[in-house]
Short mmCIF file of C-alpha atoms and ligand atoms in Angstrom, two decimals:
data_model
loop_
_atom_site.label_atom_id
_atom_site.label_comp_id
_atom_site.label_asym_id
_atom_site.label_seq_id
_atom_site.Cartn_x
_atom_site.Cartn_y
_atom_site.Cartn_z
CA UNK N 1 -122.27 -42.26 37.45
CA UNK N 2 -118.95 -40.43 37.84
CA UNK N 3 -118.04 -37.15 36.55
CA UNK N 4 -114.73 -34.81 36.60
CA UNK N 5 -116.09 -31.39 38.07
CA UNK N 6 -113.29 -28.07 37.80
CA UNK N 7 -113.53 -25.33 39.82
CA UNK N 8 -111.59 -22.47 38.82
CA UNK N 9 -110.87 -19.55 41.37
CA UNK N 10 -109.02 -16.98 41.72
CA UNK N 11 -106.25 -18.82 44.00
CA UNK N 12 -106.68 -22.62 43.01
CA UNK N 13 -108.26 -24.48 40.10
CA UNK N 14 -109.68 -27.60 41.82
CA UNK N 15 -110.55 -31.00 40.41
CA UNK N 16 -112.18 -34.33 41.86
CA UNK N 17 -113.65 -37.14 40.62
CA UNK N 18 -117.59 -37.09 42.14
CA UNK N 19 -120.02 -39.52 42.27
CA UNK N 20 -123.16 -37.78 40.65
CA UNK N 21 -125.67 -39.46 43.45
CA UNK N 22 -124.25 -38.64 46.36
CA UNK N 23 -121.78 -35.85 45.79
CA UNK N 24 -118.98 -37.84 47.04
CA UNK N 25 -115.28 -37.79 45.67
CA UNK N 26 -114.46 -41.22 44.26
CA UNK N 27 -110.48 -40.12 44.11
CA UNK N 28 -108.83 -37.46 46.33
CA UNK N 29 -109.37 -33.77 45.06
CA UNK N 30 -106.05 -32.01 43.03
CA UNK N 31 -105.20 -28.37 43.32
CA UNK N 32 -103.17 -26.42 41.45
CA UNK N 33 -102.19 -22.83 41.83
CA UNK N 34 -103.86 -20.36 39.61
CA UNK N 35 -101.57 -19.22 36.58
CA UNK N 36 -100.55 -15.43 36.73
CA UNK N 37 -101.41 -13.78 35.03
CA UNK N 38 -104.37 -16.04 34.43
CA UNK N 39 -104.72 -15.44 30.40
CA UNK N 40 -107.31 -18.10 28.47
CA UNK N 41 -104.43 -20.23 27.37
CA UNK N 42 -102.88 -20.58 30.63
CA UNK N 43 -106.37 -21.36 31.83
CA UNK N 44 -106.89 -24.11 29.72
CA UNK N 45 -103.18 -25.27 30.00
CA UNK N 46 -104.10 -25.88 34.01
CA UNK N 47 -107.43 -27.79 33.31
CA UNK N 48 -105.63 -29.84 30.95
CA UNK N 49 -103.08 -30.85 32.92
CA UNK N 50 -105.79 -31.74 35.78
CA UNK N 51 -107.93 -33.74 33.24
CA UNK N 52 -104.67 -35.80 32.60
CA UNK N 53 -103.46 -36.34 36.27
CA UNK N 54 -106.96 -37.90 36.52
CA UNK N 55 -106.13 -39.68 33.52
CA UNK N 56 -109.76 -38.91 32.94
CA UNK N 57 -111.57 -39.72 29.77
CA UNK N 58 -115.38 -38.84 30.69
CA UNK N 59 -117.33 -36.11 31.34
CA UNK N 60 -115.88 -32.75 32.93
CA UNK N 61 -118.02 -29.74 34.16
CA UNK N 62 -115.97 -26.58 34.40
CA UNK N 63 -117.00 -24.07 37.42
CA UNK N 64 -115.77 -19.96 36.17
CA UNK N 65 -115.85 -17.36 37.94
CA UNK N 66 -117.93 -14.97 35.87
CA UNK N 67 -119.99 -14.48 33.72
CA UNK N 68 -120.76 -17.98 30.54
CA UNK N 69 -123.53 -18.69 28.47
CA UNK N 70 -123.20 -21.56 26.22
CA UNK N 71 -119.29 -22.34 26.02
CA UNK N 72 -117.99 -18.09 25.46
CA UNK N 73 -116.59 -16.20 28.86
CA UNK N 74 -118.52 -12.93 28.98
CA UNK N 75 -116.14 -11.40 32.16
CA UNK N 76 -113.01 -12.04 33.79
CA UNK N 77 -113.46 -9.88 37.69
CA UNK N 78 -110.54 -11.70 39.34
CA UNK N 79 -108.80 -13.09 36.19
CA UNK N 80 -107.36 -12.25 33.07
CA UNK N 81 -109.49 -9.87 30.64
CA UNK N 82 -107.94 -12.20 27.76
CA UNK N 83 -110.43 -14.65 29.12
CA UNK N 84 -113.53 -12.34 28.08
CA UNK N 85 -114.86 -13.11 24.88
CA UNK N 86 -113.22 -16.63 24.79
CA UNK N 87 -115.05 -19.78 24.09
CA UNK N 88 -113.73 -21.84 27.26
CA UNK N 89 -115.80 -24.69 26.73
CA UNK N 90 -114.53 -24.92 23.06
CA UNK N 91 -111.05 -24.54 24.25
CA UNK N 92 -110.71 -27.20 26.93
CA UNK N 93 -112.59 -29.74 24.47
CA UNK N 94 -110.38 -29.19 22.02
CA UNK N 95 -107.16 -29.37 24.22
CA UNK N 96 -107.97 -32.00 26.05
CA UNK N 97 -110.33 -34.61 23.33
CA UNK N 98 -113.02 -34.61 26.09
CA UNK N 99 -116.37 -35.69 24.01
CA UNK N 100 -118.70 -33.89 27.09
CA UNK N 101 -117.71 -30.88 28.48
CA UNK N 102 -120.11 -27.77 30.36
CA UNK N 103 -119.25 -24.91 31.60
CA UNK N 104 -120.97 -22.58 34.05
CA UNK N 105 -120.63 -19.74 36.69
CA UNK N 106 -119.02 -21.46 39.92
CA UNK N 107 -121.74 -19.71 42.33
CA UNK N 108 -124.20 -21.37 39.77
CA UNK N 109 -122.08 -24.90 39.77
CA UNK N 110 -122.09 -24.43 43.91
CA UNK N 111 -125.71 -23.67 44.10
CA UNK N 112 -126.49 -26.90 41.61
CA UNK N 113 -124.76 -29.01 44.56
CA UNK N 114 -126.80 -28.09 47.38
CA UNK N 115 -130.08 -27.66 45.41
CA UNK N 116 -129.26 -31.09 44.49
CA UNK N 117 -128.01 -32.59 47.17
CA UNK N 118 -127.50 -30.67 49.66
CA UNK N 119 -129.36 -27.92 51.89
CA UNK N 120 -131.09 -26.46 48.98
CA UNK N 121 -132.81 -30.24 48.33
CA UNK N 122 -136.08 -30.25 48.42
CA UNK N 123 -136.85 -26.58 49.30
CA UNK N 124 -139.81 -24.52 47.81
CA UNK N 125 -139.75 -21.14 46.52
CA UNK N 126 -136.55 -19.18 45.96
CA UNK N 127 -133.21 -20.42 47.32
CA UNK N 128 -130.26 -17.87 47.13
CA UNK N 129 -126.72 -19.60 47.40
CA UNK N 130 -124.04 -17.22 48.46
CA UNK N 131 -120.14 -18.09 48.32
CA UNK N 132 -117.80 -15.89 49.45
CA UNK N 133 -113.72 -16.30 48.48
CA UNK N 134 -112.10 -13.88 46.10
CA UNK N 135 -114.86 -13.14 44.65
CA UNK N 136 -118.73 -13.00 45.95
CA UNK N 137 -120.41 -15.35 43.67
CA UNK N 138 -124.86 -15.14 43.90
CA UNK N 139 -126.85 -17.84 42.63
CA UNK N 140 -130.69 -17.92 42.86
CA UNK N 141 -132.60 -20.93 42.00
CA UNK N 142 -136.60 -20.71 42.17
CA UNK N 143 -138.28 -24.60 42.67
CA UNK N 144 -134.49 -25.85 41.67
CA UNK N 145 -134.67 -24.22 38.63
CA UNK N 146 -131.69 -21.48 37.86
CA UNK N 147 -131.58 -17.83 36.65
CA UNK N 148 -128.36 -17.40 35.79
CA UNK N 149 -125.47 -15.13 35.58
CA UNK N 150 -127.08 -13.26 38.67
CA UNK N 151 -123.77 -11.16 38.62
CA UNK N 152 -125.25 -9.04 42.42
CA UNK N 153 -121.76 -9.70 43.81
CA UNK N 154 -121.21 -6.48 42.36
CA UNK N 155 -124.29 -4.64 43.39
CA UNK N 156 -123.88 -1.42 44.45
CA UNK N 157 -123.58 -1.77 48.43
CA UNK N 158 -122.73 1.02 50.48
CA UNK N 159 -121.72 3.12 47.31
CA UNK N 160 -119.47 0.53 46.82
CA UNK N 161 -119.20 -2.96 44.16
CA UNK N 162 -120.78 -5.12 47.05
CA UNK N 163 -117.67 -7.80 46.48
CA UNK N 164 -114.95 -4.83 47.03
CA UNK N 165 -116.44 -5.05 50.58
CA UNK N 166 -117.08 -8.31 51.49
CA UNK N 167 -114.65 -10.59 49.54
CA UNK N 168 -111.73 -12.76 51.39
CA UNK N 169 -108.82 -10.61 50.26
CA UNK N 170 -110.85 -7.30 51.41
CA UNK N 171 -111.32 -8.81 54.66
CA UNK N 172 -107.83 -10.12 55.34
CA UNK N 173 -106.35 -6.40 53.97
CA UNK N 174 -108.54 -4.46 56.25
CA UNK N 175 -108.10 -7.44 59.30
CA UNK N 176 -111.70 -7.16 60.04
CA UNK N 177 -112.44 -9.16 62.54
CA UNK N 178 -115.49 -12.09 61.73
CA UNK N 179 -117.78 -10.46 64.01
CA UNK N 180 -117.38 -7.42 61.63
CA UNK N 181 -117.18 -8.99 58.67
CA UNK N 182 -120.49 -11.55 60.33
CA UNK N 183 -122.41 -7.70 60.50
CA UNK N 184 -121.00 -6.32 57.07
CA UNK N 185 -122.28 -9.84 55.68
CA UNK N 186 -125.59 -9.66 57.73
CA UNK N 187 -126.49 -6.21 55.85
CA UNK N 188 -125.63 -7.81 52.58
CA UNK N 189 -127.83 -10.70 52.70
CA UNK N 190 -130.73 -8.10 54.52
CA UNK N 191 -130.63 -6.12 51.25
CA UNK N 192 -130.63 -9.33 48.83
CA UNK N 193 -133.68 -10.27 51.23
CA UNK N 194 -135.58 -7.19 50.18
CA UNK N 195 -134.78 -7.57 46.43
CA UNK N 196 -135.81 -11.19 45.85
CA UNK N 197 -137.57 -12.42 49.21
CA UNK N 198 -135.80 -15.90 49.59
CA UNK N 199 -137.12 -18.25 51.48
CA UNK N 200 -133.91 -19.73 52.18
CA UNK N 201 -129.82 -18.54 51.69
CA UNK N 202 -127.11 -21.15 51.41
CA UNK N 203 -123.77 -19.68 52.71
CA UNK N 204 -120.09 -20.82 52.72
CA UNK N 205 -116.94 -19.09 52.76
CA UNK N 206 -115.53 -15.53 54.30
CA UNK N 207 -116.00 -15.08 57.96
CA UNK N 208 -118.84 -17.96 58.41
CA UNK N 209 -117.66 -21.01 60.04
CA UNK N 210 -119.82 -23.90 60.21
CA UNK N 211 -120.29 -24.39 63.66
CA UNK N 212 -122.07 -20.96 64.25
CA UNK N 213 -125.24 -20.44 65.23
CA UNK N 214 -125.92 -18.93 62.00
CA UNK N 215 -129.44 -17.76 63.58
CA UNK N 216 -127.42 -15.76 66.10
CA UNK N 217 -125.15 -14.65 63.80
CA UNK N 218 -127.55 -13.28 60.88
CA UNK N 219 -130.62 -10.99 61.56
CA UNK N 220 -132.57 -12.18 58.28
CA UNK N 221 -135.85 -12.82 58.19
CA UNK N 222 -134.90 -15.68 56.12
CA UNK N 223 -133.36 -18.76 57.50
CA UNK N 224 -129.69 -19.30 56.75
CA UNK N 225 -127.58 -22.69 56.31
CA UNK N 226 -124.13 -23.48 55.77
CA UNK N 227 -123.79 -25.34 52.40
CA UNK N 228 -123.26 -29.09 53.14
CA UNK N 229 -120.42 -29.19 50.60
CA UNK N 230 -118.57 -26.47 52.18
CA UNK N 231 -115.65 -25.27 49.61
CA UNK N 232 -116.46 -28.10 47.28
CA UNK N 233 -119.77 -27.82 46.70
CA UNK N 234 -118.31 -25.88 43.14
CA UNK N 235 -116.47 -28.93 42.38
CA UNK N 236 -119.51 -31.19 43.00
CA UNK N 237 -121.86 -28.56 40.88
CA UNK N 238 -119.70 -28.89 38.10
CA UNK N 239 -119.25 -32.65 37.63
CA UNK N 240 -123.66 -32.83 37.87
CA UNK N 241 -123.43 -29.69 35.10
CA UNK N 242 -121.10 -32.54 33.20
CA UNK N 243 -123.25 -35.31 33.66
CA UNK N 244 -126.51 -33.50 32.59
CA UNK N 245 -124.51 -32.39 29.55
CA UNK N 246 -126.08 -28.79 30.85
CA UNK N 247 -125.85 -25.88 29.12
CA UNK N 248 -126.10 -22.34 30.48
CA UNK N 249 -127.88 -19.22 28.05
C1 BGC H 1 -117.71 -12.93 39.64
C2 BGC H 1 -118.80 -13.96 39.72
C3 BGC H 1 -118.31 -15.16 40.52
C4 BGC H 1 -117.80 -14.71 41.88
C5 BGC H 1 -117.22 -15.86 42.67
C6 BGC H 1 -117.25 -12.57 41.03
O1 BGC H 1 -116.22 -11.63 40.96
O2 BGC H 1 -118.15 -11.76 38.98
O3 BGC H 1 -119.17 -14.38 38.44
O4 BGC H 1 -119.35 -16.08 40.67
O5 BGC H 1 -116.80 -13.73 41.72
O6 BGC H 1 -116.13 -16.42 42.05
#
């Protein structure tokens, strides 16, 4: 089964075509720039326009970054507050004359990937997914199943909102270096570890490359991976949200 998954970010809103066994992208992944300001109906403008560059006529999962349950937008960090209070789902389904569309958190989408599929498959106990872009986006899944909304992106973290220091832009307007960043991160995930004792994290994004030795990098007492699906795994969340007809309360 195929399914259109979205992923809408701060920078890009990102669309493939992914094959719902294997995570796979059946046609080559679109980008388009992120409308600013991003307001609702620009929002929906740019999904539409993806949905018909696919030409696609089946199911689409959308990935947002913030807070959804059911179709409505409940906060906009790195968008525009006209999206809060808007019923996204409703929006693009109207636009667009898609029968099946879900919506979701994009750390929640990502996580849904590698619990699925990727490094998260399989794995007992509680599995934190961490993705770090312009936003930090937490996801915590315990035996595959999702609480969502998790929202600790914004924890307080050195008497700071955790994502103020630790996000991509933060870390490319101070020029940390990665080792820096590697030990601001390395605190961050330490703290998470003594709030919900994961037994593993899934990582991707920021200063973390996937050849690391994440075990050198990271002083956790839980282990750490690099998601499998790298930047996509949103994408590849999404489209399995689609094809499960999921939706998030
Ligand atoms: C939002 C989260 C989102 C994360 C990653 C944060 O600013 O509050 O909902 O998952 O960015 O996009």
């Amino acid at each position: 089964m195929q399914a259109l998954g979205v992923d809408i970010g701060g920078s890009g809103i990102k669309g493939a075509v992914v094959d719902i066994q294997t995570g796979e992208f059946a046609v080559k992944r679109l980008r388009i720039p992120t409308p600013s300001p991003a307001t609702a109906d620009a929002v929906v403008d740019t999904v539409a326009q993806l949905v018909s560059e696919f030409g696609w006529k089946g199911p689409l999962g959308i990935g947002y970054p913030g807070v959804v349950k059911e179709s409505v937008v409940f906060t906009a960090a790195n968008l525009d507050k006209s999206l809060v209070g808007f019923d996204l789902g409703n929006a693009v389904k109207t636009k667009t004359g898609l029968p099946q569309v879900a919506i979701l958190n994009d750390a929640d989408a990502a996580g849904f990937a590698e619990i699925r599929l990727g490094e998260g498959a399989g794995v007992k106990g509680v599995v934190i997914m961490v993705t770090v872009g312009t936003g930090i986006g937490v996801a915590l899944f315990n035996n595959g199943v999702l609480l969502p909304n998790l929202e600790i992106g914004h924890i307080e973290f050195h008497g700071e909102d955790a994502e103020s220091l630790l996000s991509e832009p933060s870390r490319k307007k101070k020029k940390l270096s990665r080792k820096r960043w590697n030990q601001r991160f390395d605190k961050y995930l330490r703290y998470l570890e003594g709030l919900f004792w994961p037994d593993l994290f899934i990582v991707v994004g920021g200063g973390i490359k996937k050849q690391d030795k994440l075990e050198s990098v990271f002083s956790t007492r839980t282990p750490v991976k690099f998601a499998r699906f790298k930047n996509q795994a949103g994408i590849i969340g999404a489209a399995i949200a689609a094809s499960e007809n999921m939706v998030i309360r």
